[in-house]
């Protein structure tokens, strides 16, 4: 089954062709990140306009690289939630018209389900059930992947997503947008003990997290130094911040794994590219005797191949949409598709 998949939830327009869920025939991405960089974050209107310009030529390019014709597409999949509503609507409208024109099923896909599915593309042996740490610019959650289309959120951030904090701190440091990669590189060789940033202790669900206090503490450190005219050692600051984020994520991930008892852990989303978090998880999993699946860096960020992969399993579960499909800015990952 050849699925043409579309992703446009944020600032990447992406189209891919995926065969039988796990084989990528093509995957093309056009990012408008450069246009947002001057504003220090994504400008939704600019993102939507860029999707409109990019999507049609990208779909042609994805077919060309896959070496198939439109007539060989068996279904069209699209990210319909969560994300920037104007950006999502471009992908949803394009997918609807393409599926309608070709007379093939339309498969709606939750963006974070797609991020989790990126692991299936990279690791042929990974099958549910397992635990997935989902960490991106918009999401930070520990998700129990019960089956390909059955999910339960065990805990998550009560305020900022981890990626959002990387981006905001990077902006104040003048590192550009998106800031996670530059922050990661800056942290190399820095002393992770140089700054003692606060740890959030959560009332209620101990698997919940909070990153806004940590973000404010780092920003205050930067602003105080600027006001006093003092120079901060930025690699130390970046390394201490990455360590604090990892300290919030890794022990909770291991606790969630203990509760589930599968000892199978996957990681998903753009922040899964972070070298400190990857290294800490590898160490913790080794100590706990748990298997760890990390997506390759090329599949950590937004792409459409992951949407095509998840769509295959949504299709098997009967989750196809009619022509009234609409985009949703927010949606619980556990909620099943219904018209
Ligand atoms: O998954 P993604 O591409 O988009 C969302 O669905 O949100 O994630 C983007 C996020 C951004 O916040 C970016 O700064 C962060 O992933 N990111 C990183 C790294 N590479 C990208 N954060 C920390 N370390 C990295 N190496």
CSV table of C-alpha atoms and ligand atoms in Angstrom, one decimal:
chain,number,residue,atom,x,y,z
A,1,UNK,CA,0.0,0.0,0.0
A,2,UNK,CA,1.5,3.4,-1.1
A,3,UNK,CA,0.5,6.2,1.1
A,4,UNK,CA,1.3,9.8,0.2
A,5,UNK,CA,1.6,11.7,3.4
A,6,UNK,CA,1.5,15.5,4.2
A,7,UNK,CA,2.8,17.3,7.2
A,8,UNK,CA,2.3,21.1,7.7
A,9,UNK,CA,1.6,21.6,11.4
A,10,UNK,CA,4.3,24.2,12.1
A,11,UNK,CA,7.0,25.7,9.9
A,12,UNK,CA,8.0,22.6,7.9
A,13,UNK,CA,6.0,21.6,4.7
A,14,UNK,CA,6.7,18.0,4.2
A,15,UNK,CA,5.5,15.3,1.8
A,16,UNK,CA,6.5,11.6,1.7
A,17,UNK,CA,5.5,8.4,0.1
A,18,UNK,CA,5.6,5.4,2.4
A,19,UNK,CA,5.0,1.8,1.3
A,20,UNK,CA,3.3,-0.6,3.7
A,21,UNK,CA,3.9,1.6,6.8
A,22,UNK,CA,7.6,1.0,7.1
A,23,UNK,CA,9.4,1.7,3.9
A,24,UNK,CA,10.2,5.3,2.9
A,25,UNK,CA,10.0,5.7,-0.9
A,26,UNK,CA,10.6,9.4,-0.7
A,27,UNK,CA,10.6,12.2,1.9
A,28,UNK,CA,10.9,15.8,1.1
A,29,UNK,CA,10.9,18.8,3.4
A,30,UNK,CA,10.8,22.6,2.8
A,31,UNK,CA,11.3,24.6,6.0
A,32,UNK,CA,10.4,28.3,6.4
A,33,UNK,CA,12.6,28.4,9.6
A,34,UNK,CA,14.9,31.0,8.1
A,35,UNK,CA,12.0,33.4,7.6
A,36,UNK,CA,11.0,33.0,11.3
A,37,UNK,CA,14.5,33.3,12.6
A,38,UNK,CA,14.5,37.1,12.4
A,39,UNK,CA,11.5,37.2,14.7
A,40,UNK,CA,13.0,34.6,17.1
A,41,UNK,CA,10.0,32.2,16.7
A,42,UNK,CA,7.4,30.9,14.3
A,43,UNK,CA,5.1,33.6,12.9
A,44,UNK,CA,1.9,31.6,12.1
A,45,UNK,CA,0.8,33.8,9.1
A,46,UNK,CA,4.2,33.5,7.4
A,47,UNK,CA,4.2,29.7,8.0
A,48,UNK,CA,0.7,29.3,6.4
A,49,UNK,CA,1.7,31.4,3.4
A,50,UNK,CA,4.9,29.4,2.9
A,51,UNK,CA,2.9,26.1,3.1
A,52,UNK,CA,0.6,27.3,0.3
A,53,UNK,CA,3.6,28.1,-1.9
A,54,UNK,CA,5.5,24.9,-1.2
A,55,UNK,CA,3.0,22.1,-0.9
A,56,UNK,CA,2.1,21.5,-4.6
A,57,UNK,CA,5.7,21.4,-6.0
A,58,UNK,CA,6.7,19.3,-3.0
A,59,UNK,CA,4.0,16.7,-3.7
A,60,UNK,CA,5.3,16.5,-7.3
A,61,UNK,CA,8.8,16.1,-6.1
A,62,UNK,CA,7.9,13.4,-3.6
A,63,UNK,CA,6.2,11.4,-6.3
A,64,UNK,CA,9.2,11.9,-8.7
A,65,UNK,CA,11.7,10.7,-6.0
A,66,UNK,CA,9.5,7.7,-5.1
A,67,UNK,CA,9.4,6.8,-8.8
A,68,UNK,CA,5.6,6.3,-8.8
A,69,UNK,CA,2.7,8.1,-10.6
A,70,UNK,CA,-0.4,9.6,-8.9
A,71,UNK,CA,-2.4,6.5,-10.1
A,72,UNK,CA,-0.2,4.3,-7.8
A,73,UNK,CA,-1.2,6.2,-4.6
A,74,UNK,CA,-3.5,4.0,-2.6
A,75,UNK,CA,-4.3,6.6,0.1
A,76,UNK,CA,-3.5,10.2,1.2
A,77,UNK,CA,-2.6,10.9,4.8
A,78,UNK,CA,-2.4,14.2,6.6
A,79,UNK,CA,-1.5,15.7,10.0
A,80,UNK,CA,-4.8,17.2,11.2
A,81,UNK,CA,-3.9,18.0,14.8
A,82,UNK,CA,-2.3,19.4,16.9
A,83,UNK,CA,-0.5,22.5,15.5
A,84,UNK,CA,-0.9,26.0,14.2
A,85,UNK,CA,-4.4,26.0,12.8
A,86,UNK,CA,-3.7,28.0,9.7
A,87,UNK,CA,-0.7,25.9,8.9
A,88,UNK,CA,-2.6,22.6,9.4
A,89,UNK,CA,-5.5,23.8,7.2
A,90,UNK,CA,-3.2,24.2,4.2
A,91,UNK,CA,-2.1,20.5,4.5
A,92,UNK,CA,-5.7,19.3,5.3
A,93,UNK,CA,-7.2,21.2,2.3
A,94,UNK,CA,-4.5,19.9,-0.1
A,95,UNK,CA,-4.9,16.3,1.2
A,96,UNK,CA,-8.6,16.4,0.9
A,97,UNK,CA,-8.6,17.7,-2.7
A,98,UNK,CA,-5.9,15.2,-3.7
A,99,UNK,CA,-7.7,12.2,-2.2
A,100,UNK,CA,-11.0,13.3,-3.7
A,101,UNK,CA,-9.4,13.8,-7.1
A,102,UNK,CA,-7.7,10.4,-7.0
A,103,UNK,CA,-10.7,8.6,-5.5
A,104,UNK,CA,-8.6,7.2,-2.6
A,105,UNK,CA,-9.1,7.1,1.2
A,106,UNK,CA,-8.1,10.1,3.3
A,107,UNK,CA,-6.3,9.2,6.6
A,108,UNK,CA,-6.1,11.8,9.4
A,109,UNK,CA,-3.0,11.5,11.6
A,110,UNK,CA,-2.3,13.0,15.0
A,111,UNK,CA,1.1,14.8,14.8
A,112,UNK,CA,2.6,13.3,18.0
A,113,UNK,CA,1.4,9.8,17.0
A,114,UNK,CA,3.5,10.4,13.9
A,115,UNK,CA,6.5,11.4,15.9
A,116,UNK,CA,6.2,8.1,17.8
A,117,UNK,CA,5.9,6.2,14.5
A,118,UNK,CA,9.2,7.7,13.3
A,119,UNK,CA,10.7,4.9,15.5
A,120,UNK,CA,9.0,2.2,13.4
A,121,UNK,CA,10.7,3.5,10.3
A,122,UNK,CA,14.1,3.4,11.9
A,123,UNK,CA,13.7,0.2,13.9
A,124,UNK,CA,12.1,-2.8,12.1
A,125,UNK,CA,12.0,-4.7,15.4
A,126,UNK,CA,10.0,-2.2,17.4
A,127,UNK,CA,6.4,-3.1,18.0
A,128,UNK,CA,3.9,-2.0,20.7
A,129,UNK,CA,3.5,-2.1,23.6
A,130,UNK,CA,6.3,0.2,24.8
A,131,UNK,CA,6.9,3.6,26.6
A,132,UNK,CA,7.6,6.6,24.5
A,133,UNK,CA,9.1,9.9,25.8
A,134,UNK,CA,7.7,12.5,23.4
A,135,UNK,CA,9.8,15.7,23.5
A,136,UNK,CA,9.3,18.4,20.9
A,137,UNK,CA,8.7,22.2,20.6
A,138,UNK,CA,5.0,21.7,21.5
A,139,UNK,CA,4.9,18.5,23.5
A,140,UNK,CA,6.6,16.9,26.5
A,141,UNK,CA,4.9,13.7,27.6
A,142,UNK,CA,5.4,10.2,28.7
A,143,UNK,CA,3.1,8.1,26.5
A,144,UNK,CA,2.2,4.4,27.0
A,145,UNK,CA,1.9,3.1,23.5
A,146,UNK,CA,-0.5,0.2,24.1
A,147,UNK,CA,-0.9,-0.6,20.4
A,148,UNK,CA,-0.3,1.2,17.1
A,149,UNK,CA,-3.4,3.3,17.6
A,150,UNK,CA,-4.0,3.0,21.4
A,151,UNK,CA,-2.3,5.5,23.6
A,152,UNK,CA,-2.3,6.7,27.2
A,153,UNK,CA,-0.6,9.7,28.6
A,154,UNK,CA,1.1,8.8,31.9
A,155,UNK,CA,2.5,12.3,32.6
A,156,UNK,CA,3.6,15.4,30.9
A,157,UNK,CA,4.5,19.0,31.3
A,158,UNK,CA,2.1,21.3,33.1
A,159,UNK,CA,3.4,24.4,31.4
A,160,UNK,CA,6.2,24.8,28.7
A,161,UNK,CA,7.4,22.1,26.4
A,162,UNK,CA,11.1,21.3,26.8
A,163,UNK,CA,11.8,22.4,23.2
A,164,UNK,CA,10.1,25.7,23.8
A,165,UNK,CA,12.5,26.4,26.6
A,166,UNK,CA,15.5,25.6,24.5
A,167,UNK,CA,14.1,28.0,21.8
A,168,UNK,CA,13.4,30.8,24.3
A,169,UNK,CA,16.8,30.7,26.0
A,170,UNK,CA,18.5,30.4,22.6
A,171,UNK,CA,16.7,33.5,21.4
A,172,UNK,CA,17.9,35.6,24.4
A,173,UNK,CA,21.4,34.3,23.8
A,174,UNK,CA,21.1,35.4,20.2
A,175,UNK,CA,21.5,31.9,18.8
A,176,UNK,CA,18.6,32.1,16.4
A,177,UNK,CA,15.6,29.9,15.8
A,178,UNK,CA,15.1,27.0,16.3
A,179,UNK,CA,17.5,27.1,19.2
A,180,UNK,CA,17.8,23.5,20.4
A,181,UNK,CA,20.6,22.5,18.0
A,182,UNK,CA,22.7,25.6,18.6
A,183,UNK,CA,22.2,25.2,22.4
A,184,UNK,CA,23.3,21.6,22.1
A,185,UNK,CA,26.5,22.5,20.3
A,186,UNK,CA,27.2,25.4,22.7
A,187,UNK,CA,26.9,23.0,25.6
A,188,UNK,CA,29.7,20.7,24.3
A,189,UNK,CA,32.6,21.0,26.6
A,190,UNK,CA,30.7,23.2,29.1
A,191,UNK,CA,30.6,22.4,32.8
A,192,UNK,CA,27.1,21.1,33.6
A,193,UNK,CA,27.6,21.8,37.4
A,194,UNK,CA,28.5,25.4,36.9
A,195,UNK,CA,25.0,26.7,37.5
A,196,UNK,CA,22.5,25.2,40.0
A,197,UNK,CA,19.1,25.7,38.4
A,198,UNK,CA,15.9,24.8,40.3
A,199,UNK,CA,14.2,21.4,40.1
A,200,UNK,CA,10.4,21.3,40.0
A,201,UNK,CA,8.7,18.9,42.5
A,202,UNK,CA,5.2,18.1,41.3
A,203,UNK,CA,2.2,17.7,43.6
A,204,UNK,CA,-0.1,14.9,42.5
A,205,UNK,CA,1.2,12.9,39.5
A,206,UNK,CA,5.0,12.5,40.0
A,207,UNK,CA,5.4,11.8,36.3
A,208,UNK,CA,4.2,15.3,35.5
A,209,UNK,CA,6.9,17.9,34.8
A,210,UNK,CA,7.3,21.7,34.8
A,211,UNK,CA,9.8,23.7,32.8
A,212,UNK,CA,8.7,27.3,33.2
A,213,UNK,CA,10.5,27.8,36.5
A,214,UNK,CA,13.7,26.4,35.0
A,215,UNK,CA,13.3,28.6,31.9
A,216,UNK,CA,12.7,31.7,34.0
A,217,UNK,CA,15.8,30.9,36.2
A,218,UNK,CA,18.0,30.7,33.2
A,219,UNK,CA,16.6,33.8,31.6
A,220,UNK,CA,17.0,35.7,34.9
A,221,UNK,CA,20.7,34.6,35.1
A,222,UNK,CA,21.3,36.0,31.7
A,223,UNK,CA,19.5,39.3,32.3
A,224,UNK,CA,21.2,39.8,35.7
A,225,UNK,CA,24.6,39.3,34.2
A,226,UNK,CA,23.7,41.7,31.3
A,227,UNK,CA,22.5,44.4,33.7
A,228,UNK,CA,25.7,44.0,35.8
A,229,UNK,CA,27.8,44.0,32.7
A,230,UNK,CA,29.3,40.6,33.7
A,231,UNK,CA,30.2,38.0,31.0
A,232,UNK,CA,28.7,34.6,31.5
A,233,UNK,CA,30.5,31.5,30.4
A,234,UNK,CA,27.8,30.4,27.8
A,235,UNK,CA,29.0,26.8,27.3
A,236,UNK,CA,28.6,26.3,31.1
A,237,UNK,CA,25.2,27.9,31.1
A,238,UNK,CA,24.0,25.7,28.1
A,239,UNK,CA,25.5,22.5,29.7
A,240,UNK,CA,23.9,23.2,33.1
A,241,UNK,CA,20.5,23.9,31.4
A,242,UNK,CA,20.7,20.7,29.3
A,243,UNK,CA,21.5,18.8,32.4
A,244,UNK,CA,18.6,20.3,34.3
A,245,UNK,CA,16.2,19.3,31.4
A,246,UNK,CA,17.6,15.8,31.3
A,247,UNK,CA,17.3,15.5,35.1
A,248,UNK,CA,13.6,16.3,34.7
A,249,UNK,CA,13.0,13.9,31.9
A,250,UNK,CA,15.2,10.8,32.4
A,251,UNK,CA,14.3,9.8,36.0
A,252,UNK,CA,10.6,10.2,35.2
A,253,UNK,CA,11.0,8.1,32.1
A,254,UNK,CA,12.6,5.3,34.1
A,255,UNK,CA,9.9,5.5,36.7
A,256,UNK,CA,7.2,5.2,34.0
A,257,UNK,CA,9.1,2.2,32.6
A,258,UNK,CA,9.2,0.6,36.1
A,259,UNK,CA,5.5,1.0,36.4
A,260,UNK,CA,4.8,-0.5,32.9
A,261,UNK,CA,7.3,-3.3,33.2
A,262,UNK,CA,8.0,-3.6,29.5
A,263,UNK,CA,11.5,-2.3,29.7
A,264,UNK,CA,11.1,-1.0,26.1
A,265,UNK,CA,11.6,2.7,25.8
A,266,UNK,CA,11.4,4.8,22.6
A,267,UNK,CA,12.0,8.6,22.3
A,268,UNK,CA,10.3,10.9,19.8
A,269,UNK,CA,10.3,14.6,18.7
A,270,UNK,CA,12.8,17.2,17.9
A,271,UNK,CA,14.3,17.4,21.3
A,272,UNK,CA,15.1,13.6,21.0
A,273,UNK,CA,18.1,15.0,19.0
A,274,UNK,CA,19.6,16.4,22.2
A,275,UNK,CA,23.0,14.8,22.9
A,276,UNK,CA,22.8,15.1,26.7
A,277,UNK,CA,19.3,13.6,26.9
A,278,UNK,CA,20.3,10.7,24.5
A,279,UNK,CA,23.4,10.0,26.5
A,280,UNK,CA,21.6,10.1,29.9
A,281,UNK,CA,18.8,7.8,28.6
A,282,UNK,CA,21.3,5.3,27.2
A,283,UNK,CA,23.1,5.2,30.6
A,284,UNK,CA,19.9,4.9,32.6
A,285,UNK,CA,18.4,2.2,30.3
A,286,UNK,CA,21.6,0.2,30.5
A,287,UNK,CA,21.5,0.3,34.3
A,288,UNK,CA,17.9,-0.7,34.4
A,289,UNK,CA,18.2,-3.4,31.7
A,290,UNK,CA,15.7,-1.6,29.5
A,291,UNK,CA,16.0,-1.5,25.7
A,292,UNK,CA,16.1,2.0,24.2
A,293,UNK,CA,15.1,3.0,20.6
A,294,UNK,CA,16.3,6.4,19.5
A,295,UNK,CA,15.2,7.8,16.2
A,296,UNK,CA,18.0,8.9,13.8
A,297,UNK,CA,18.4,12.7,13.8
A,298,UNK,CA,16.9,12.8,10.3
A,299,UNK,CA,13.6,11.5,11.7
A,300,UNK,CA,13.5,13.4,15.0
A,301,UNK,CA,12.2,16.7,13.6
A,302,UNK,CA,9.0,17.2,11.6
A,303,UNK,CA,8.7,15.1,8.5
A,304,UNK,CA,6.0,13.4,6.5
A,305,UNK,CA,7.4,9.9,6.4
A,306,UNK,CA,6.4,9.5,10.1
A,307,UNK,CA,2.9,10.6,9.2
A,308,UNK,CA,2.8,8.0,6.3
A,309,UNK,CA,3.9,5.3,8.7
A,310,UNK,CA,1.4,6.0,11.4
A,311,UNK,CA,-1.3,6.4,8.7
A,312,UNK,CA,-0.8,2.8,7.6
A,313,UNK,CA,-1.8,1.6,11.1
A,314,UNK,CA,-4.6,4.1,11.4
A,315,UNK,CA,-6.0,2.8,8.1
A,316,UNK,CA,-5.8,-0.8,9.4
A,317,UNK,CA,-7.8,0.3,12.4
A,318,UNK,CA,-10.5,1.8,10.1
A,319,UNK,CA,-9.6,5.4,10.9
A,320,UNK,CA,-10.4,7.2,7.6
A,321,UNK,CA,-12.0,10.6,7.2
A,322,UNK,CA,-14.7,12.0,5.0
A,323,UNK,CA,-14.5,15.3,3.1
A,324,UNK,CA,-15.6,17.3,6.1
A,325,UNK,CA,-12.3,16.6,7.8
A,326,UNK,CA,-11.2,19.7,9.7
A,327,UNK,CA,-7.9,20.7,11.4
A,328,UNK,CA,-7.6,21.0,15.2
A,329,UNK,CA,-5.1,23.2,17.0
A,330,UNK,CA,-5.1,20.9,20.1
A,331,UNK,CA,-6.1,17.3,20.5
A,332,UNK,CA,-5.3,14.6,23.2
A,333,UNK,CA,-3.1,11.9,21.6
A,334,UNK,CA,-5.3,9.2,23.2
A,335,UNK,CA,-8.5,10.5,21.6
A,336,UNK,CA,-9.6,8.2,18.7
A,337,UNK,CA,-10.6,9.6,15.4
A,338,UNK,CA,-14.3,10.2,14.9
A,339,UNK,CA,-16.1,12.3,12.3
B,1,LIG,O1,9.5,17.8,16.6
B,1,LIG,P1,9.9,19.2,16.1
B,1,LIG,O2,10.6,19.3,14.9
B,1,LIG,O3,8.6,20.1,16.0
B,1,LIG,C1,7.5,20.0,16.9
B,1,LIG,O4,6.7,19.1,16.6
B,1,LIG,O5,7.5,20.7,17.9
B,1,LIG,O6,10.7,19.8,17.4
B,1,LIG,C2,11.3,21.0,17.3
B,1,LIG,C3,12.0,21.3,18.6
B,1,LIG,C4,12.5,22.8,18.6
B,1,LIG,O7,12.1,23.3,19.9
B,1,LIG,C5,14.0,22.6,18.6
B,1,LIG,O8,14.7,23.7,19.2
B,1,LIG,C6,14.2,21.3,19.3
B,1,LIG,O9,13.1,20.5,18.8
B,1,LIG,N1,15.5,20.7,19.0
B,1,LIG,C7,16.4,20.4,20.0
B,1,LIG,C8,17.5,19.9,19.3
B,1,LIG,N2,17.3,19.8,18.0
B,1,LIG,C9,16.0,20.3,17.8
B,1,LIG,N3,16.3,20.6,21.3
B,1,LIG,C10,17.4,20.2,22.0
B,1,LIG,N4,18.5,19.7,21.5
B,1,LIG,C11,18.6,19.5,20.1
B,1,LIG,N5,19.7,19.0,19.6
